[in-house]
Tab-separated table of C-alpha atoms in Angstrom:
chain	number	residue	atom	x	y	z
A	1	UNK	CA	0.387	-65.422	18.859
A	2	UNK	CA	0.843	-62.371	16.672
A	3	UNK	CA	4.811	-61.152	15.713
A	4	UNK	CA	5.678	-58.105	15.788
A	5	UNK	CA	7.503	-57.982	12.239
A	6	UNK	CA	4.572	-59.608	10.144
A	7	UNK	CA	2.398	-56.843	11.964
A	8	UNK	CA	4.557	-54.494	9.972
A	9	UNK	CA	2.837	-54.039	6.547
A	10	UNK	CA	-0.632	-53.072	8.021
A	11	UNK	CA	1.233	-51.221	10.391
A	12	UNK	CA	2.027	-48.908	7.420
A	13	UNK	CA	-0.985	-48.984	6.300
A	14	UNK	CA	-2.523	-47.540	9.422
A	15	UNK	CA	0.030	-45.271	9.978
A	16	UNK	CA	-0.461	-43.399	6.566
A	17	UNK	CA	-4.512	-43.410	7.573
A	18	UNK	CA	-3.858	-42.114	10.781
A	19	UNK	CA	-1.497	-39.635	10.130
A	20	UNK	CA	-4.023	-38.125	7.194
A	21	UNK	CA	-6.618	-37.970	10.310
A	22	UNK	CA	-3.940	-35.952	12.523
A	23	UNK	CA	-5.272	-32.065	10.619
A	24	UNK	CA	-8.258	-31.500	13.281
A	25	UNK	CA	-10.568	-33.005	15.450
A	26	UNK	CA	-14.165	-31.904	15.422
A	27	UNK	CA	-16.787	-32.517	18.428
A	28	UNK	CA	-19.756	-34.987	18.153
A	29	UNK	CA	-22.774	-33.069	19.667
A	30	UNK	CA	-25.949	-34.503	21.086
A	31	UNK	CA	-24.384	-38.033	20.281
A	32	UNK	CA	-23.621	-39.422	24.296
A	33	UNK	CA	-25.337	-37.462	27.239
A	34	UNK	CA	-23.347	-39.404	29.538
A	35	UNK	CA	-20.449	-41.700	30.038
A	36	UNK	CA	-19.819	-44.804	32.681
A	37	UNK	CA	-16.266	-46.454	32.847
A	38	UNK	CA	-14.971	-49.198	34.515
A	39	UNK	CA	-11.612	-50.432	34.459
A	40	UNK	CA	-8.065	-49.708	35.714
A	41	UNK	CA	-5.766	-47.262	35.771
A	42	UNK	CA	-5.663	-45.954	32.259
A	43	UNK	CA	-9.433	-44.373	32.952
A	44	UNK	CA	-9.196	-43.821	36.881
A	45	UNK	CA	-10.120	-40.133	37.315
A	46	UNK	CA	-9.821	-40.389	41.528
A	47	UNK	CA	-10.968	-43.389	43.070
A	48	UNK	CA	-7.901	-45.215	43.646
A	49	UNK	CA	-6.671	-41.561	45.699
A	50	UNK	CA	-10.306	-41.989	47.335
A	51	UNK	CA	-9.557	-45.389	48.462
A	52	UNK	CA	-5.717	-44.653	49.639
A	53	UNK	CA	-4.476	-41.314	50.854
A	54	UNK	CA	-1.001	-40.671	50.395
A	55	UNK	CA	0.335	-42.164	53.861
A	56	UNK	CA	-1.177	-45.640	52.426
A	57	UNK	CA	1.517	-44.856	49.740
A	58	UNK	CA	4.777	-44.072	52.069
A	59	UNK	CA	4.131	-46.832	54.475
A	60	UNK	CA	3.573	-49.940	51.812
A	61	UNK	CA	5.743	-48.198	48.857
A	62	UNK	CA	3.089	-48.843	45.640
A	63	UNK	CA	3.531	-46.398	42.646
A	64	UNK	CA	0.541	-43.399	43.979
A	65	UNK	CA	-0.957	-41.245	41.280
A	66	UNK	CA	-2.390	-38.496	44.174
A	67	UNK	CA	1.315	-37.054	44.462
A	68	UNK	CA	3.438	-33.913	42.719
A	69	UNK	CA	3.959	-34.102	39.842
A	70	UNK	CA	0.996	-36.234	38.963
A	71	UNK	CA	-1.569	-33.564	37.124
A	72	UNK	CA	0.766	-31.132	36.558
A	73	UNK	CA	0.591	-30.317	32.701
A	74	UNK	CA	-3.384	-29.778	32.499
A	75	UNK	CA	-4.625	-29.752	36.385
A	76	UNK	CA	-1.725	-28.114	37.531
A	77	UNK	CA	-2.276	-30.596	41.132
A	78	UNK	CA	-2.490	-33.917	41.485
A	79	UNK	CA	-6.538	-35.928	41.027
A	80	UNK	CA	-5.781	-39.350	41.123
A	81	UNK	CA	-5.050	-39.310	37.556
A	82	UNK	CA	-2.062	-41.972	36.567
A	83	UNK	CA	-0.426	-39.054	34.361
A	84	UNK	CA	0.950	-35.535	34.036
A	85	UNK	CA	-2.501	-34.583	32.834
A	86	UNK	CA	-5.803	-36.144	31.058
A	87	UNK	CA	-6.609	-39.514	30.111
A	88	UNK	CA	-8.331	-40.865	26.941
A	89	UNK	CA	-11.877	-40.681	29.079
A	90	UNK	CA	-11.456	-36.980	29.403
A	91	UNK	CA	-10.895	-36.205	25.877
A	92	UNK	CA	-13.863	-38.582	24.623
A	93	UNK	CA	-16.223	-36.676	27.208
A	94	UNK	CA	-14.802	-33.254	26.155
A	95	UNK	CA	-15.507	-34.283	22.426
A	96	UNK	CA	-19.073	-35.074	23.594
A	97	UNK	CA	-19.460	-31.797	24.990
A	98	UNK	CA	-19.706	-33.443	28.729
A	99	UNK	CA	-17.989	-32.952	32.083
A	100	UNK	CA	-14.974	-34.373	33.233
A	101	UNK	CA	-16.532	-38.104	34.231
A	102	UNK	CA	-16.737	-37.878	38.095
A	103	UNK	CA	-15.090	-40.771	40.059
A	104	UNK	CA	-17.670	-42.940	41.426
A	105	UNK	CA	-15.880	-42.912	45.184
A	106	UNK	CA	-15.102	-39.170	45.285
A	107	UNK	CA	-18.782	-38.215	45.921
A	108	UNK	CA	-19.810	-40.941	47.841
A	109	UNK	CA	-20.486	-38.411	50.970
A	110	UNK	CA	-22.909	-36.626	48.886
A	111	UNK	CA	-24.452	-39.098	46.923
A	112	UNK	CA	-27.862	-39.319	48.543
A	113	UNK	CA	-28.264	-35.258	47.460
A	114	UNK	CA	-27.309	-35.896	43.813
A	115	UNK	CA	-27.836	-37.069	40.057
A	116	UNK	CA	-25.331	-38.845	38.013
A	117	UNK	CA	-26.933	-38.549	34.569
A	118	UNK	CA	-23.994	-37.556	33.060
A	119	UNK	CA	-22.206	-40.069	33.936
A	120	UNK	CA	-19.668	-41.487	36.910
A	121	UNK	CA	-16.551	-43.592	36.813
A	122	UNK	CA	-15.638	-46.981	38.697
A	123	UNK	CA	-12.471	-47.638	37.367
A	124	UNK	CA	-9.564	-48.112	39.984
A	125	UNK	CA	-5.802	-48.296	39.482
A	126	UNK	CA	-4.381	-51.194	40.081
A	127	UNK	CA	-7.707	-53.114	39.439
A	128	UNK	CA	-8.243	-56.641	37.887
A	129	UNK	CA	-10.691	-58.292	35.671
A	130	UNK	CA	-10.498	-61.126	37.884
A	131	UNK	CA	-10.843	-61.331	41.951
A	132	UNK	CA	-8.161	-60.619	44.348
A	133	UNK	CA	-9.186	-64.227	45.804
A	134	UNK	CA	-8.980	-66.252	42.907
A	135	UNK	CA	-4.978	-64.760	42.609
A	136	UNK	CA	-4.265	-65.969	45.918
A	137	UNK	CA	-4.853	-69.345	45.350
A	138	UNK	CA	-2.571	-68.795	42.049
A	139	UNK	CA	0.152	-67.558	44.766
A	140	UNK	CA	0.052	-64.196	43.169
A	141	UNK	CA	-0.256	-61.699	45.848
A	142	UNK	CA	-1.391	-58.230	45.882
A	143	UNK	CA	-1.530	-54.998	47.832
A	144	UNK	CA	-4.873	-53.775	47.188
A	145	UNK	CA	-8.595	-55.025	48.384
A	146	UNK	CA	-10.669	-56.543	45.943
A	147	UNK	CA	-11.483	-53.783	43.533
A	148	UNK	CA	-11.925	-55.810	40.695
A	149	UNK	CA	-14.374	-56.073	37.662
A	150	UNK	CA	-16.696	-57.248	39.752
A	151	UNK	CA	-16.638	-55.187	42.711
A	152	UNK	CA	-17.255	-52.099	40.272
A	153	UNK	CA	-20.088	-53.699	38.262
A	154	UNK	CA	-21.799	-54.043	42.100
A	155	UNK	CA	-21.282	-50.664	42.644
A	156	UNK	CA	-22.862	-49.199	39.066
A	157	UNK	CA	-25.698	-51.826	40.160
A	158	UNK	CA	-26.172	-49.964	43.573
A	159	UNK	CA	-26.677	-46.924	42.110
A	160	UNK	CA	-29.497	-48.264	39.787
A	161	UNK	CA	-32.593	-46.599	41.248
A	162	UNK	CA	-30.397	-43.146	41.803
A	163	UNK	CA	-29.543	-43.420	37.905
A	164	UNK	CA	-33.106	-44.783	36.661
A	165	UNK	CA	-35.386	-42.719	38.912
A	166	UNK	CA	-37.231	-40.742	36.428
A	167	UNK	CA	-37.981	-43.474	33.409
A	168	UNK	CA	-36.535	-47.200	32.728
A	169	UNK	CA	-32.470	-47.744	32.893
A	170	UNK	CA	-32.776	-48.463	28.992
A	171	UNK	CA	-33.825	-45.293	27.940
A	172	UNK	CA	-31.710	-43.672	30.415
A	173	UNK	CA	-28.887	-46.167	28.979
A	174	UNK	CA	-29.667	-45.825	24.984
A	175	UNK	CA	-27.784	-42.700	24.844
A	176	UNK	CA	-24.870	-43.343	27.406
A	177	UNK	CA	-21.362	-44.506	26.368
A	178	UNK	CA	-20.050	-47.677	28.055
A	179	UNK	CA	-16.145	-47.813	28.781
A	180	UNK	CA	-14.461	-51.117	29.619
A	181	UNK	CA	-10.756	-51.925	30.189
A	182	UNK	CA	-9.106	-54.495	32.121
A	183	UNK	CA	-6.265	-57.100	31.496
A	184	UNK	CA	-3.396	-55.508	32.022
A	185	UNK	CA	-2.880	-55.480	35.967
A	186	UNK	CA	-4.011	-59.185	35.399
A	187	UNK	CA	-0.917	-60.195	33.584
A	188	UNK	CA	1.439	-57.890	35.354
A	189	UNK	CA	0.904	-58.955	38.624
A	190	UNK	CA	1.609	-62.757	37.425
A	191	UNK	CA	4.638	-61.597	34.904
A	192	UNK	CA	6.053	-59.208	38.253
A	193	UNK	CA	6.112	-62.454	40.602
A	194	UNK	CA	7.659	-64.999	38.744
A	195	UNK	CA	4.969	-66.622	36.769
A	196	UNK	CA	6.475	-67.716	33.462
A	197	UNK	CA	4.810	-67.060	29.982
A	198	UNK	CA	2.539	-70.067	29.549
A	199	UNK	CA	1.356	-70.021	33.268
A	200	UNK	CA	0.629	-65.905	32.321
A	201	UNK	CA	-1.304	-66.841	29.109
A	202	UNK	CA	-3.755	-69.695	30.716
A	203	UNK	CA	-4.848	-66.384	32.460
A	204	UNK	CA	-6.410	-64.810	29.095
A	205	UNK	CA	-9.092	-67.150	28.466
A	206	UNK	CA	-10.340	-66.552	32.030
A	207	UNK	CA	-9.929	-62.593	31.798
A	208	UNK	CA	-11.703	-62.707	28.002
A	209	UNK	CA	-14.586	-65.399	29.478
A	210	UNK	CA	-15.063	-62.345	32.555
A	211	UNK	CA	-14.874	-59.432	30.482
A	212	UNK	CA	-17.643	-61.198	28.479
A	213	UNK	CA	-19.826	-61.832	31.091
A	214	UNK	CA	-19.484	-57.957	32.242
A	215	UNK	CA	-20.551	-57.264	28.922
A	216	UNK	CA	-23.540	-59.380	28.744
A	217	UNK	CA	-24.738	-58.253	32.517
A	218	UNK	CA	-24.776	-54.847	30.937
A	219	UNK	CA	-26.412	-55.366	28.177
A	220	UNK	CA	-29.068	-57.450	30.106
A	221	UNK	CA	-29.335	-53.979	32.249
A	222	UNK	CA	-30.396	-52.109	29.212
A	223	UNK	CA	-26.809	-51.057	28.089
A	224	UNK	CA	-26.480	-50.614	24.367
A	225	UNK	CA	-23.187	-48.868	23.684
A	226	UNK	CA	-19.636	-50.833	25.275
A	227	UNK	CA	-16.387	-49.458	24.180
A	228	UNK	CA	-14.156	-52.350	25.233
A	229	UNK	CA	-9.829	-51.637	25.029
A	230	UNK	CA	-7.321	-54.262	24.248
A	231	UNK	CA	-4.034	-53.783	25.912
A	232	UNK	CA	-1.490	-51.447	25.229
A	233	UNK	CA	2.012	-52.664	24.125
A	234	UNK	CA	3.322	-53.491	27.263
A	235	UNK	CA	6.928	-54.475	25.631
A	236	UNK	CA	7.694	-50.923	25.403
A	237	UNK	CA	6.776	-49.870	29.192
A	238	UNK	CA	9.695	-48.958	30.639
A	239	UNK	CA	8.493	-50.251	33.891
A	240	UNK	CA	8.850	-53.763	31.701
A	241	UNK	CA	11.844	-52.923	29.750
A	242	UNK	CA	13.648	-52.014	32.791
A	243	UNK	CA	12.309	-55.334	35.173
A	244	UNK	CA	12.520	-57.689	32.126
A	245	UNK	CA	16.045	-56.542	31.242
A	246	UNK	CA	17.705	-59.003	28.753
A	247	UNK	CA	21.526	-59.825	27.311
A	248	UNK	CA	19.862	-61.509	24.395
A	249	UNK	CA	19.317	-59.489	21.509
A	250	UNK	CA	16.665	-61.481	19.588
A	251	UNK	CA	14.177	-60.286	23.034
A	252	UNK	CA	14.196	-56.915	21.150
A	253	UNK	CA	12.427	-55.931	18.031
A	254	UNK	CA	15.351	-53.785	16.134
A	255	UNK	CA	12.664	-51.566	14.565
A	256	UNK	CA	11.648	-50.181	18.722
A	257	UNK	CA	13.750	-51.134	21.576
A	258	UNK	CA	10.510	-53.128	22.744
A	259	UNK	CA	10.305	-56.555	24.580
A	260	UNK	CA	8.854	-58.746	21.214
A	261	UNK	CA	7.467	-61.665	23.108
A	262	UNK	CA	5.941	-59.159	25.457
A	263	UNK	CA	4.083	-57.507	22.859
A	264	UNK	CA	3.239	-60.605	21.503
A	265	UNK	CA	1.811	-61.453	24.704
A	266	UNK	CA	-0.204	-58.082	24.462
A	267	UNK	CA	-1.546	-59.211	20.654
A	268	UNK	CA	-2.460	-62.665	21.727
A	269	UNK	CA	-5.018	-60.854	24.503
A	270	UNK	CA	-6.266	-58.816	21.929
A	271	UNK	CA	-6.934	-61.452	19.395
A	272	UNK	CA	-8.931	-63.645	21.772
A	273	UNK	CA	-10.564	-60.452	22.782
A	274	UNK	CA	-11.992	-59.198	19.694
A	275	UNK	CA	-13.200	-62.896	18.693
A	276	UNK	CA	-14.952	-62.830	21.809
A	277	UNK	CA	-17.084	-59.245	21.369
A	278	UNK	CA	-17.537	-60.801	17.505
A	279	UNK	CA	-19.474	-63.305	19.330
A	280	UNK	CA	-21.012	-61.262	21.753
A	281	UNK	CA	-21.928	-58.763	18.871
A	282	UNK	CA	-24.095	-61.902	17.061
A	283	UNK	CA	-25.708	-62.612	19.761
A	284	UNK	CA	-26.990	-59.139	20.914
A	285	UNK	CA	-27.553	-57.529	17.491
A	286	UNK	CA	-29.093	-54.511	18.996
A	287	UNK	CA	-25.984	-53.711	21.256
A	288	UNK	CA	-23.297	-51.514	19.734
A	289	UNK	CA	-20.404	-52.903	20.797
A	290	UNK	CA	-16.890	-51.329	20.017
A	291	UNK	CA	-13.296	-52.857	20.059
A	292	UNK	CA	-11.070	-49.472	21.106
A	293	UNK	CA	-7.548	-50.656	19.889
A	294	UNK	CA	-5.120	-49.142	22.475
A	295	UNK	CA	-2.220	-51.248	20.844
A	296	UNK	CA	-1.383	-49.758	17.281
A	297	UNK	CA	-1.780	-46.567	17.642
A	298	UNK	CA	1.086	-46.735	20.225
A	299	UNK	CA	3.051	-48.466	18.183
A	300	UNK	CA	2.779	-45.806	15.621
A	301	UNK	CA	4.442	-43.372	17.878
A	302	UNK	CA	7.306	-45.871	19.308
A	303	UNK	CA	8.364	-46.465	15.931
A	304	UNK	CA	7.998	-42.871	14.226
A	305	UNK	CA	8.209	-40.921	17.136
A	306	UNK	CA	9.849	-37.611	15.701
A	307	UNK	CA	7.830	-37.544	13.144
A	308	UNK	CA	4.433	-37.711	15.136
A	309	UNK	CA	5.671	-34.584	17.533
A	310	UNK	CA	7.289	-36.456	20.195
A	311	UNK	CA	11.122	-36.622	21.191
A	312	UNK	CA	13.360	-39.086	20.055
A	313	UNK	CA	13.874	-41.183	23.372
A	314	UNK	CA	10.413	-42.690	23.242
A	315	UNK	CA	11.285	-45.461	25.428
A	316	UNK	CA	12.467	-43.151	28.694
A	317	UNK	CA	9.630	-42.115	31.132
A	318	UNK	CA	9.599	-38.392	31.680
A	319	UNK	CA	9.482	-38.930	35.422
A	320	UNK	CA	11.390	-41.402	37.350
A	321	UNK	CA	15.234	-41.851	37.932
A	322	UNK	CA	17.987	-44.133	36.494
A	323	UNK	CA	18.381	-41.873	33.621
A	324	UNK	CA	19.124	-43.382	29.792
A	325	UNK	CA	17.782	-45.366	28.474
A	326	UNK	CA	14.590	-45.627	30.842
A	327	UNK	CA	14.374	-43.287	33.687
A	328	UNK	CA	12.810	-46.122	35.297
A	329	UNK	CA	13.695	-47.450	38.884
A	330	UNK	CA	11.700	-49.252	40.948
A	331	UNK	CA	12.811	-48.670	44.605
A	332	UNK	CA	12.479	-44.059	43.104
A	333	UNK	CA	9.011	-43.943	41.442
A	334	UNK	CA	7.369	-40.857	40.172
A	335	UNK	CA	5.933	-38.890	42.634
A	336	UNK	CA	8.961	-40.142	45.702
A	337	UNK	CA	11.613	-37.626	46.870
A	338	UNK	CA	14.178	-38.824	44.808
A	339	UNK	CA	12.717	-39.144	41.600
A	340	UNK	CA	12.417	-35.843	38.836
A	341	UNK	CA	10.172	-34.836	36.229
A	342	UNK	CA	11.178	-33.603	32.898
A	343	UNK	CA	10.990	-29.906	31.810
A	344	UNK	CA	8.594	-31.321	28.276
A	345	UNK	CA	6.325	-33.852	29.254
A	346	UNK	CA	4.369	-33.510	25.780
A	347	UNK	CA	7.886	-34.929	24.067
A	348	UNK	CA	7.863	-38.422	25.786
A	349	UNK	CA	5.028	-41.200	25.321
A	350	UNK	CA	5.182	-42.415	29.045
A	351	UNK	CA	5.198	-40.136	31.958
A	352	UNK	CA	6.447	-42.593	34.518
A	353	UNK	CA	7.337	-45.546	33.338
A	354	UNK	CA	3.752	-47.684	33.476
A	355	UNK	CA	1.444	-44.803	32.516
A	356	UNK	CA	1.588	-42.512	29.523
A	357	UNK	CA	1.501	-38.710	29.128
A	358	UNK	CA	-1.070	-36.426	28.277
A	359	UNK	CA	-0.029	-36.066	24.999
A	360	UNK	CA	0.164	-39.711	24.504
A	361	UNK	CA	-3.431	-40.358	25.258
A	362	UNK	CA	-4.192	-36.915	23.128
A	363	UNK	CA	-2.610	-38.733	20.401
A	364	UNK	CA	-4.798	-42.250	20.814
A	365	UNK	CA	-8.026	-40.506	21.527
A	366	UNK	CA	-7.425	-38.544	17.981
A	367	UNK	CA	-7.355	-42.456	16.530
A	368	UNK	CA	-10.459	-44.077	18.390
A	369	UNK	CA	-12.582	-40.442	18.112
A	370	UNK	CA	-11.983	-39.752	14.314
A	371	UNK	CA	-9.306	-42.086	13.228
A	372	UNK	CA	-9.377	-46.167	12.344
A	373	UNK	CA	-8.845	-47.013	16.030
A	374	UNK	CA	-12.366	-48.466	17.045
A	375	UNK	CA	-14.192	-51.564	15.194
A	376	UNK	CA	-16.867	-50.289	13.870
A	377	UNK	CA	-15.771	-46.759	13.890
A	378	UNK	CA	-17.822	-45.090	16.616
A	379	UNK	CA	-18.741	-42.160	14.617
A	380	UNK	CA	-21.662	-45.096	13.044
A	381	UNK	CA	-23.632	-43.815	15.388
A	382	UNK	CA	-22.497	-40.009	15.947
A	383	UNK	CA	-22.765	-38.297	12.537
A	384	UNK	CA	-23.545	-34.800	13.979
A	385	UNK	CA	-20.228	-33.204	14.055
A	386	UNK	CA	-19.445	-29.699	14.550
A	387	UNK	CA	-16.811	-27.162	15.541
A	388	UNK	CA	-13.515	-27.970	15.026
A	389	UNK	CA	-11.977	-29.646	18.501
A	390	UNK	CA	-8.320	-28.426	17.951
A	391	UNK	CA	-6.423	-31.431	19.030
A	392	UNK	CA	-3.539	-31.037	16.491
A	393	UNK	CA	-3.250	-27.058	17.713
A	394	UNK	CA	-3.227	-27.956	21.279
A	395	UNK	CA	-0.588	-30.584	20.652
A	396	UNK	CA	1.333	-27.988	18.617
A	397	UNK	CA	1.610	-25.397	21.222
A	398	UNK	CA	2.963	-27.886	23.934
A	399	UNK	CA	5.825	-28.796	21.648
């Protein structure tokens, strides 16, 4: 398992490369003409919402993302969105030049009257790589039905002869972008209840072998292009920080505030994870299959926060309660009467404690788009670029 301090010198390294990449952001045109995502709650644009109105939410008292202030920096209302605004999926389909990626479960009453070629989205909050069943045999509960990896694959497989009507699902596919993320509702569910951290990491090899087999049923659909995320660094959630609490300073890495052996946790799933698409990659050479690290580019900002634009308590969620250091509490939850909202939301890197703010996922999208966030770089295969995107300006003018 990876350390956080020998991490540090390529840590630098990446910072000085990414930083050089933060002067402007240009759009890829005529690259993707559509995008499909599955996953959890970092790329869930309204199905969770879809799934459970708000009363679902009061009565059974799970963080909801379809509340005030949820949406409020970009939307200016609540979509389902787990942040104050967009996600990473919305600023890789702006920089295609696409639509906002509808959620598969919002136009389900209209379906039989309409065309997805542009894409849709299956990924749910709170959903896991593996099945809800399979967890309750592991006596690790949870509140939601079984929207999990598979259970979204089934749907995108439903909708095969909608998507492929007018020639075969590879051609339709060559020139669609694949987005894949799961893992981290996986391990917090088993860290939340108890499980310890060697029961939690016999999980990976399972998640990694699933994620794999996704991948592979994909590809044997005529998929070509997978972007595939590792986990973020969980060690600096607040929602962890706060639950995982500790008297013992040697928990901590000095250089953050963040939960070490958590983050180690978070490496150790992305080390297995990238061996496994290395594999995968040799044994579908045609398939273009990207790692999207979610992990460093975090990192970055937790330990150079100021100087990336942000505010200088990068480990407080702007909306919660409980105040310093924080703002996390888990009985007041964003979006519940007696939780608040900052005035700046584009200062902090989380927005309530689990999920991160708009500015956040601005800031990692800049990294996987034009940056050295995504192995290969994903601009191998989009080479047309254009008119500048403005990232850095619309960053600028929130601070």
């Amino acid at each position: 398992m990876a350390s956080s301090s020998s991490a540090l010198p390529t840590t630098i390294s990446f910072s000085v490369t990414f930083l050089i990449l933060l002067s402007s952001l240009e759009t890829a045109s005529g690259c993707f003409t559509s995008i499909f995502a599955f996953g959890d709650s970092l790329a869930d644009t309204g199905n969770y919402a879809t799934i459970y109105p708000p009363i679902f939410h009061l009565s059974n008292g799970t963080l909801y993302c379809g509340l005030p202030p949820y949406g409020e920096t970009y939307f200016h209302h609540p979509t389902g969105r787990c942040s104050d605004g967009r996600l990473i999926i919305d600023f890789i389909a702006e920089y295609y030049g696409l639509p906002p990626v509808p959620p598969y479960l919002m136009g389900a009453k209209h379906r039989s009257n309409s065309r997805f070629e542009a894409g849709l989205n299956f990924a749910v909050a709170g959903a896991t790589a593996l099945d809800v069943p399979f967890y309750g045999e592991k006596g690790i509960s949870s509140t939601l039905a079984n929207i999990s990896m598979s259970t979204q694959l089934r749907w995108f497989k439903g909708l095969l002869p909608s998507l492929c009507y007018s020639s075969s699902c590879s051609e339709v596919f060559k020139s669609s972008l694949f987005l894949m993320g799961f893992g981290g509702n996986d391990y917090g569910k088993a860290f939340l209840q108890g499980k310890s951290l060697e029961e939690t990491k016999s999980l990976v090899p399972l998640v990694i072998s699933a994620t794999r087999s996704a991948i592979n049923e994909l590809i044997d659909l005529g998929v070509v292009n997978i972007m595939v995320n590792g986990l973020l660094p969980d060690g600096c959630s607040p929602a962890m920080l706060t639950y995982f609490k500790s008297s013992n300073k040697e928990d901590y890495d000095t250089a953050t505030g963040c939960l070490s052996w958590l983050n180690d946790f978070s490496n150790y799933h992305n080390e297995l994870l990238q061996e496994e698409l290395n594999r995968v990659r040799a044994n579908h050479p045609d398939a273009f299959i990207l790692y999207a690290d979610y992990f460093n580019p975090l990192m970055q900002l937790f330990r150079s926060p100021e100087q990336n634009g942000f505010g200088g308590r990068s480990l407080m969620a702007c909306c919660g309660d409980g105040g310093p250091p924080y703002n996390y509490n888990f009985t007041a939850q964003c979006g519940e009467p007696a939780s608040t909202a900052c005035a700046r939301p584009s200062l902090y890197i989380s927005w309530d404690g689990i999920h991160l703010t708009e500015a956040a996922y601005r800031f990692m999208a800049k990294g996987l788009l034009e940056g050295p966030c995504t192995t290969p770089t994903i601009n191998t295969l989009c080479t047309s670029m254009k008119k500048d995107f403005g990232f850095a300006s619309a960053m600028t003018s929130q601070l």
